[in-house]
Amino acid sequence: MAGQQYLNGTAFAALLRAGHQRLHEQAEFVNTLNIFPVPDGDTGTNMDLSFASGINALRRRTAWDLHEAAQAFATGLLMGARGNSGVILSQLFRGFVRISQGMDVLDARGFAQALQEGVDIAYKAVSKPVEGTILTVAREAAQAGVREARSNPPLSVWMETVHAAAQAALAKTPSQLPVLKQAGVVDSGGQGLVFIYEGFLSYLMHDGANHNESASVIRFSPDMRLDYAGRHIVRKGEHGYCTEVLVRVTGDTQEVERKLRRRFEQYGDSLLVVAAGNLVRVHVHTLHPGRVLEDALGFGPLVQIKIENMTEQHDRLSLDGHADTRETAPVVPGKERPTPSGAAAADDAVAADGQDLAELTQPQTQTALVAVVSGDGLKEVLTSLGAVVVDGGQSMNPSTEEIVAAARQTGAREVIFLPNNKNIVLAAEQAREVLDGRLVVAPCITVPQGIAAAAVFDARESAEANRIRMESAVSGVLSGCVAMAARDSQYQGHSIQAGQFMAIADPDVVAVYPDRAAAAVAAVRALMERAQEQGMDPELLTIFSGRDVKTDELQELNRTLASLYGLEIEIRHGGQPVYDYIFSLE
């Protein structure tokens, strides 16, 4: 294949698998390049899982035409995109869908056009593109590819040029971003993209001989699988069955898609129905998986079936200490607890009256609230304020598909989404596109901001009216936290060693200590100074303790802070991972 001029659809799918295999092999190395020394759904993991979603979409058949392969892969990648790096990656590969229309094969010129088109799409998707990132690497590689393709060389020769240009662009990223230079690393997302191109080049140079297709599929250990599968929407009582079925249909596939969607909406939630060629894929959470199979069988033979008991998964998580065992939700600090409304009220009604899950798909409110958060105590706070909660956040960035499923589950006309983490914002914006603008992303990139926003949520008003009110609420809250460094790093002028505790007044690391309590005091001190600079007169400090914080340590911290600042202090069990303390000053 070293002299091959083009790829058909099946070969293109194999090329993508080779790119993913190389990325998967190097995902942990890419993680080590992350500058922030706290796991944040690390770049390598996010890119790996995102790309795997696209690859899994290609497993539906062994032979593809070019456009169908590009469409299936791009759709799978888009819906599975996690974190900013995964979302940007999904945009980069959308170029192949546009360019491949009407094409039977992909030569160097077409490949170059697809890369350039993807770069244009990705730059438009990012509101403030930053040079020295994956965008830069993708752009310079695409530009080199366009130049090289003018002579329409063999694909392997062409890809050598693209890969070399990507490597050169990656090597320059530290000179473009001072934070990379200080840490002594290249951009992690750019490195992930270089590994993908490296996989492409290896496939083209060696006729696919070094490519093991089975290695392209993510394999989870039992613990990993449990953690991944457990990230479904939080609800009370029976969790039901995560049911997936692939149906081969005849006739109008789009009409079958519409009929299946209408039917499954009657007794399931987290519903996704996607058509491609003569296949329709259904994903639904339901109490009646057998009924799903029977209904799907009425439209054609079942090609694939997967059913997972989410209640069993949840119970195993509970045994591991990750699920909520508290009986009452805490009152939101400084606020009266409102009567649950919207999706939370619907959950309560289902639990109390034993109604079918189909009720959750009926429009009951003008606007619903969906929030991402991790930790049993924090989940309680947000569900008590009427939110449907998607488990995730720092170190567990939910995919676009999970956000879309949560929004659809509410049954509301519009949905306000609280990302509560900056690395989730791009996936949320992508979900907004999938939902045709019905999702409005609130300006909340920290958990305290999300709680403040949720506290003023009104399901009777429009999403835009809620967003405006939330902006005002968020502006009156300062956020901080304490986290233990997972790796050595140079960050924001601090030399940080693994195991040390960082005091953070968002978005800045203000101090580093070997002692967690000292870091907590430093974080609050920085928040108080920031409040004074902004002319605020704070009255209330809320402390959400992480899952590893002991009661005696928390009580001692309370006494120290009370004596230093004379604030009213509310202490709440957050139960969150990663962050030992989360502070909200208002």
PDB file of N, CA, C and O in Angstrom, residues 100-147:
ATOM      1  N   SER A 100     -16.534  14.138   1.571  1.00  0.00           N
ATOM      2  CA  SER A 100     -16.734  12.813   0.973  1.00  0.00           C
ATOM      3  C   SER A 100     -18.055  12.657   0.239  1.00  0.00           C
ATOM      4  O   SER A 100     -18.295  11.627  -0.388  1.00  0.00           O
ATOM      5  N   GLN A 101     -18.926  13.648   0.310  1.00  0.00           N
ATOM      6  CA  GLN A 101     -20.216  13.526  -0.376  1.00  0.00           C
ATOM      7  C   GLN A 101     -20.004  13.341  -1.876  1.00  0.00           C
ATOM      8  O   GLN A 101     -19.320  14.126  -2.524  1.00  0.00           O
ATOM      9  N   GLY A 102     -20.587  12.269  -2.407  1.00  0.00           N
ATOM     10  CA  GLY A 102     -20.467  11.995  -3.833  1.00  0.00           C
ATOM     11  C   GLY A 102     -19.146  11.387  -4.241  1.00  0.00           C
ATOM     12  O   GLY A 102     -18.903  11.197  -5.436  1.00  0.00           O
ATOM     13  N   MET A 103     -18.291  11.061  -3.274  1.00  0.00           N
ATOM     14  CA  MET A 103     -16.977  10.484  -3.586  1.00  0.00           C
ATOM     15  C   MET A 103     -16.957   8.997  -3.258  1.00  0.00           C
ATOM     16  O   MET A 103     -17.512   8.569  -2.246  1.00  0.00           O
ATOM     17  N   ASP A 104     -16.334   8.213  -4.126  1.00  0.00           N
ATOM     18  CA  ASP A 104     -16.177   6.781  -3.881  1.00  0.00           C
ATOM     19  C   ASP A 104     -14.870   6.477  -3.169  1.00  0.00           C
ATOM     20  O   ASP A 104     -14.772   5.491  -2.422  1.00  0.00           O
ATOM     21  N   VAL A 105     -13.847   7.282  -3.436  1.00  0.00           N
ATOM     22  CA  VAL A 105     -12.531   7.036  -2.845  1.00  0.00           C
ATOM     23  C   VAL A 105     -11.932   8.363  -2.379  1.00  0.00           C
ATOM     24  O   VAL A 105     -12.341   9.446  -2.807  1.00  0.00           O
ATOM     25  N   LEU A 106     -10.952   8.252  -1.490  1.00  0.00           N
ATOM     26  CA  LEU A 106     -10.283   9.419  -0.926  1.00  0.00           C
ATOM     27  C   LEU A 106      -8.817   9.396  -1.338  1.00  0.00           C
ATOM     28  O   LEU A 106      -8.074   8.492  -0.960  1.00  0.00           O
ATOM     29  N   ASP A 107      -8.407  10.381  -2.145  1.00  0.00           N
ATOM     30  CA  ASP A 107      -6.997  10.490  -2.493  1.00  0.00           C
ATOM     31  C   ASP A 107      -6.362  11.600  -1.659  1.00  0.00           C
ATOM     32  O   ASP A 107      -6.992  12.161  -0.759  1.00  0.00           O
ATOM     33  N   ALA A 108      -5.099  11.923  -1.955  1.00  0.00           N
ATOM     34  CA  ALA A 108      -4.389  12.925  -1.156  1.00  0.00           C
ATOM     35  C   ALA A 108      -5.079  14.280  -1.216  1.00  0.00           C
ATOM     36  O   ALA A 108      -5.179  14.980  -0.205  1.00  0.00           O
ATOM     37  N   ARG A 109      -5.589  14.654  -2.390  1.00  0.00           N
ATOM     38  CA  ARG A 109      -6.254  15.949  -2.507  1.00  0.00           C
ATOM     39  C   ARG A 109      -7.523  15.994  -1.670  1.00  0.00           C
ATOM     40  O   ARG A 109      -7.795  16.972  -0.971  1.00  0.00           O
ATOM     41  N   GLY A 110      -8.308  14.923  -1.749  1.00  0.00           N
ATOM     42  CA  GLY A 110      -9.538  14.878  -0.950  1.00  0.00           C
ATOM     43  C   GLY A 110      -9.236  14.840   0.538  1.00  0.00           C
ATOM     44  O   GLY A 110      -9.913  15.499   1.348  1.00  0.00           O
ATOM     45  N   PHE A 111      -8.222  14.066   0.929  1.00  0.00           N
ATOM     46  CA  PHE A 111      -7.816  13.971   2.330  1.00  0.00           C
ATOM     47  C   PHE A 111      -7.396  15.355   2.839  1.00  0.00           C
ATOM     48  O   PHE A 111      -7.788  15.791   3.936  1.00  0.00           O
ATOM     49  N   ALA A 112      -6.607  16.062   2.031  1.00  0.00           N
ATOM     50  CA  ALA A 112      -6.143  17.390   2.426  1.00  0.00           C
ATOM     51  C   ALA A 112      -7.308  18.362   2.577  1.00  0.00           C
ATOM     52  O   ALA A 112      -7.360  19.152   3.526  1.00  0.00           O
ATOM     53  N   GLN A 113      -8.262  18.299   1.649  1.00  0.00           N
ATOM     54  CA  GLN A 113      -9.440  19.160   1.741  1.00  0.00           C
ATOM     55  C   GLN A 113     -10.235  18.866   3.010  1.00  0.00           C
ATOM     56  O   GLN A 113     -10.749  19.776   3.666  1.00  0.00           O
ATOM     57  N   ALA A 114     -10.349  17.575   3.351  1.00  0.00           N
ATOM     58  CA  ALA A 114     -11.100  17.188   4.548  1.00  0.00           C
ATOM     59  C   ALA A 114     -10.431  17.713   5.812  1.00  0.00           C
ATOM     60  O   ALA A 114     -11.102  18.211   6.731  1.00  0.00           O
ATOM     61  N   LEU A 115      -9.090  17.606   5.876  1.00  0.00           N
ATOM     62  CA  LEU A 115      -8.381  18.125   7.044  1.00  0.00           C
ATOM     63  C   LEU A 115      -8.559  19.637   7.162  1.00  0.00           C
ATOM     64  O   LEU A 115      -8.797  20.165   8.254  1.00  0.00           O
ATOM     65  N   GLN A 116      -8.463  20.341   6.038  1.00  0.00           N
ATOM     66  CA  GLN A 116      -8.609  21.797   6.072  1.00  0.00           C
ATOM     67  C   GLN A 116     -10.032  22.190   6.440  1.00  0.00           C
ATOM     68  O   GLN A 116     -10.253  23.132   7.216  1.00  0.00           O
ATOM     69  N   GLU A 117     -11.007  21.483   5.905  1.00  0.00           N
ATOM     70  CA  GLU A 117     -12.410  21.759   6.244  1.00  0.00           C
ATOM     71  C   GLU A 117     -12.640  21.532   7.735  1.00  0.00           C
ATOM     72  O   GLU A 117     -13.327  22.316   8.400  1.00  0.00           O
ATOM     73  N   GLY A 118     -12.077  20.465   8.281  1.00  0.00           N
ATOM     74  CA  GLY A 118     -12.221  20.197   9.712  1.00  0.00           C
ATOM     75  C   GLY A 118     -11.606  21.283  10.565  1.00  0.00           C
ATOM     76  O   GLY A 118     -12.161  21.668  11.603  1.00  0.00           O
ATOM     77  N   VAL A 119     -10.448  21.799  10.148  1.00  0.00           N
ATOM     78  CA  VAL A 119      -9.815  22.900  10.879  1.00  0.00           C
ATOM     79  C   VAL A 119     -10.715  24.127  10.881  1.00  0.00           C
ATOM     80  O   VAL A 119     -10.893  24.785  11.910  1.00  0.00           O
ATOM     81  N   ASP A 120     -11.302  24.441   9.728  1.00  0.00           N
ATOM     82  CA  ASP A 120     -12.196  25.604   9.643  1.00  0.00           C
ATOM     83  C   ASP A 120     -13.396  25.433  10.577  1.00  0.00           C
ATOM     84  O   ASP A 120     -13.800  26.376  11.273  1.00  0.00           O
ATOM     85  N   ILE A 121     -13.950  24.239  10.608  1.00  0.00           N
ATOM     86  CA  ILE A 121     -15.097  23.961  11.482  1.00  0.00           C
ATOM     87  C   ILE A 121     -14.694  24.094  12.949  1.00  0.00           C
ATOM     88  O   ILE A 121     -15.417  24.687  13.758  1.00  0.00           O
ATOM     89  N   ALA A 122     -13.542  23.542  13.305  1.00  0.00           N
ATOM     90  CA  ALA A 122     -13.093  23.562  14.704  1.00  0.00           C
ATOM     91  C   ALA A 122     -12.829  24.979  15.185  1.00  0.00           C
ATOM     92  O   ALA A 122     -13.184  25.346  16.313  1.00  0.00           O
ATOM     93  N   TYR A 123     -12.190  25.790  14.351  1.00  0.00           N
ATOM     94  CA  TYR A 123     -11.917  27.171  14.752  1.00  0.00           C
ATOM     95  C   TYR A 123     -13.216  27.951  14.978  1.00  0.00           C
ATOM     96  O   TYR A 123     -13.307  28.793  15.879  1.00  0.00           O
ATOM     97  N   LYS A 124     -14.232  27.677  14.171  1.00  0.00           N
ATOM     98  CA  LYS A 124     -15.516  28.353  14.347  1.00  0.00           C
ATOM     99  C   LYS A 124     -16.221  27.880  15.624  1.00  0.00           C
ATOM    100  O   LYS A 124     -17.002  28.631  16.215  1.00  0.00           O
ATOM    101  N   ALA A 125     -15.954  26.645  16.016  1.00  0.00           N
ATOM    102  CA  ALA A 125     -16.634  26.086  17.190  1.00  0.00           C
ATOM    103  C   ALA A 125     -16.083  26.627  18.497  1.00  0.00           C
ATOM    104  O   ALA A 125     -16.774  26.604  19.521  1.00  0.00           O
ATOM    105  N   VAL A 126     -14.845  27.114  18.484  1.00  0.00           N
ATOM    106  CA  VAL A 126     -14.208  27.618  19.704  1.00  0.00           C
ATOM    107  C   VAL A 126     -14.319  29.141  19.714  1.00  0.00           C
ATOM    108  O   VAL A 126     -13.843  29.809  18.785  1.00  0.00           O
ATOM    109  N   SER A 127     -14.949  29.677  20.746  1.00  0.00           N
ATOM    110  CA  SER A 127     -15.224  31.118  20.768  1.00  0.00           C
ATOM    111  C   SER A 127     -13.958  31.955  20.799  1.00  0.00           C
ATOM    112  O   SER A 127     -13.878  33.013  20.174  1.00  0.00           O
ATOM    113  N   LYS A 128     -12.921  31.496  21.503  1.00  0.00           N
ATOM    114  CA  LYS A 128     -11.661  32.230  21.590  1.00  0.00           C
ATOM    115  C   LYS A 128     -10.498  31.270  21.341  1.00  0.00           C
ATOM    116  O   LYS A 128      -9.866  30.787  22.284  1.00  0.00           O
ATOM    117  N   PRO A 129     -10.221  30.974  20.075  1.00  0.00           N
ATOM    118  CA  PRO A 129      -9.134  30.041  19.770  1.00  0.00           C
ATOM    119  C   PRO A 129      -7.800  30.537  20.327  1.00  0.00           C
ATOM    120  O   PRO A 129      -7.495  31.726  20.279  1.00  0.00           O
ATOM    121  N   VAL A 130      -7.025  29.616  20.869  1.00  0.00           N
ATOM    122  CA  VAL A 130      -5.723  29.939  21.452  1.00  0.00           C
ATOM    123  C   VAL A 130      -4.647  29.222  20.649  1.00  0.00           C
ATOM    124  O   VAL A 130      -4.754  28.012  20.393  1.00  0.00           O
ATOM    125  N   GLU A 131      -3.630  29.968  20.242  1.00  0.00           N
ATOM    126  CA  GLU A 131      -2.516  29.352  19.530  1.00  0.00           C
ATOM    127  C   GLU A 131      -1.610  28.610  20.509  1.00  0.00           C
ATOM    128  O   GLU A 131      -1.473  28.991  21.665  1.00  0.00           O
ATOM    129  N   GLY A 132      -0.991  27.547  20.007  1.00  0.00           N
ATOM    130  CA  GLY A 132      -0.177  26.708  20.865  1.00  0.00           C
ATOM    131  C   GLY A 132      -0.959  25.534  21.413  1.00  0.00           C
ATOM    132  O   GLY A 132      -0.557  24.911  22.389  1.00  0.00           O
ATOM    133  N   THR A 133      -2.096  25.224  20.765  1.00  0.00           N
ATOM    134  CA  THR A 133      -2.967  24.136  21.212  1.00  0.00           C
ATOM    135  C   THR A 133      -3.166  23.152  20.061  1.00  0.00           C
ATOM    136  O   THR A 133      -2.559  23.268  18.995  1.00  0.00           O
ATOM    137  N   ILE A 134      -4.067  22.199  20.260  1.00  0.00           N
ATOM    138  CA  ILE A 134      -4.396  21.220  19.228  1.00  0.00           C
ATOM    139  C   ILE A 134      -4.866  21.897  17.952  1.00  0.00           C
ATOM    140  O   ILE A 134      -4.638  21.410  16.841  1.00  0.00           O
ATOM    141  N   LEU A 135      -5.505  23.076  18.079  1.00  0.00           N
ATOM    142  CA  LEU A 135      -5.959  23.802  16.899  1.00  0.00           C
ATOM    143  C   LEU A 135      -4.780  24.212  16.020  1.00  0.00           C
ATOM    144  O   LEU A 135      -4.842  24.112  14.787  1.00  0.00           O
ATOM    145  N   THR A 136      -3.737  24.694  16.648  1.00  0.00           N
ATOM    146  CA  THR A 136      -2.542  25.098  15.897  1.00  0.00           C
ATOM    147  C   THR A 136      -1.921  23.906  15.180  1.00  0.00           C
ATOM    148  O   THR A 136      -1.546  23.994  14.004  1.00  0.00           O
ATOM    149  N   VAL A 137      -1.778  22.804  15.876  1.00  0.00           N
ATOM    150  CA  VAL A 137      -1.192  21.604  15.283  1.00  0.00           C
ATOM    151  C   VAL A 137      -2.032  21.132  14.103  1.00  0.00           C
ATOM    152  O   VAL A 137      -1.505  20.805  13.027  1.00  0.00           O
ATOM    153  N   ALA A 138      -3.339  21.113  14.269  1.00  0.00           N
ATOM    154  CA  ALA A 138      -4.230  20.674  13.192  1.00  0.00           C
ATOM    155  C   ALA A 138      -4.151  21.610  11.996  1.00  0.00           C
ATOM    156  O   ALA A 138      -4.139  21.169  10.837  1.00  0.00           O
ATOM    157  N   ARG A 139      -4.111  22.912  12.253  1.00  0.00           N
ATOM    158  CA  ARG A 139      -4.090  23.889  11.161  1.00  0.00           C
ATOM    159  C   ARG A 139      -2.806  23.781  10.340  1.00  0.00           C
ATOM    160  O   ARG A 139      -2.847  23.722   9.107  1.00  0.00           O
ATOM    161  N   GLU A 140      -1.663  23.742  11.018  1.00  0.00           N
ATOM    162  CA  GLU A 140      -0.397  23.702  10.287  1.00  0.00           C
ATOM    163  C   GLU A 140      -0.217  22.369   9.553  1.00  0.00           C
ATOM    164  O   GLU A 140       0.346  22.338   8.460  1.00  0.00           O
ATOM    165  N   ALA A 141      -0.723  21.298  10.120  1.00  0.00           N
ATOM    166  CA  ALA A 141      -0.652  20.006   9.427  1.00  0.00           C
ATOM    167  C   ALA A 141      -1.544  20.028   8.188  1.00  0.00           C
ATOM    168  O   ALA A 141      -1.149  19.528   7.116  1.00  0.00           O
ATOM    169  N   ALA A 142      -2.732  20.603   8.319  1.00  0.00           N
ATOM    170  CA  ALA A 142      -3.654  20.679   7.180  1.00  0.00           C
ATOM    171  C   ALA A 142      -3.087  21.558   6.071  1.00  0.00           C
ATOM    172  O   ALA A 142      -3.183  21.216   4.879  1.00  0.00           O
ATOM    173  N   GLN A 143      -2.498  22.682   6.438  1.00  0.00           N
ATOM    174  CA  GLN A 143      -1.920  23.572   5.427  1.00  0.00           C
ATOM    175  C   GLN A 143      -0.791  22.879   4.670  1.00  0.00           C
ATOM    176  O   GLN A 143      -0.684  22.997   3.438  1.00  0.00           O
ATOM    177  N   ALA A 144       0.047  22.144   5.397  1.00  0.00           N
ATOM    178  CA  ALA A 144       1.119  21.390   4.737  1.00  0.00           C
ATOM    179  C   ALA A 144       0.534  20.320   3.821  1.00  0.00           C
ATOM    180  O   ALA A 144       1.050  20.063   2.726  1.00  0.00           O
ATOM    181  N   GLY A 145      -0.563  19.695   4.280  1.00  0.00           N
ATOM    182  CA  GLY A 145      -1.217  18.674   3.476  1.00  0.00           C
ATOM    183  C   GLY A 145      -1.788  19.235   2.183  1.00  0.00           C
ATOM    184  O   GLY A 145      -1.704  18.593   1.119  1.00  0.00           O
ATOM    185  N   VAL A 146      -2.381  20.425   2.251  1.00  0.00           N
ATOM    186  CA  VAL A 146      -2.932  21.058   1.048  1.00  0.00           C
ATOM    187  C   VAL A 146      -1.822  21.351   0.038  1.00  0.00           C
ATOM    188  O   VAL A 146      -1.965  21.108  -1.170  1.00  0.00           O
ATOM    189  N   ARG A 147      -0.693  21.847   0.525  1.00  0.00           N
ATOM    190  CA  ARG A 147       0.424  22.143  -0.382  1.00  0.00           C
ATOM    191  C   ARG A 147       0.963  20.863  -1.023  1.00  0.00           C
ATOM    192  O   ARG A 147       1.209  20.799  -2.230  1.00  0.00           O
TER     193      ARG A 147
END
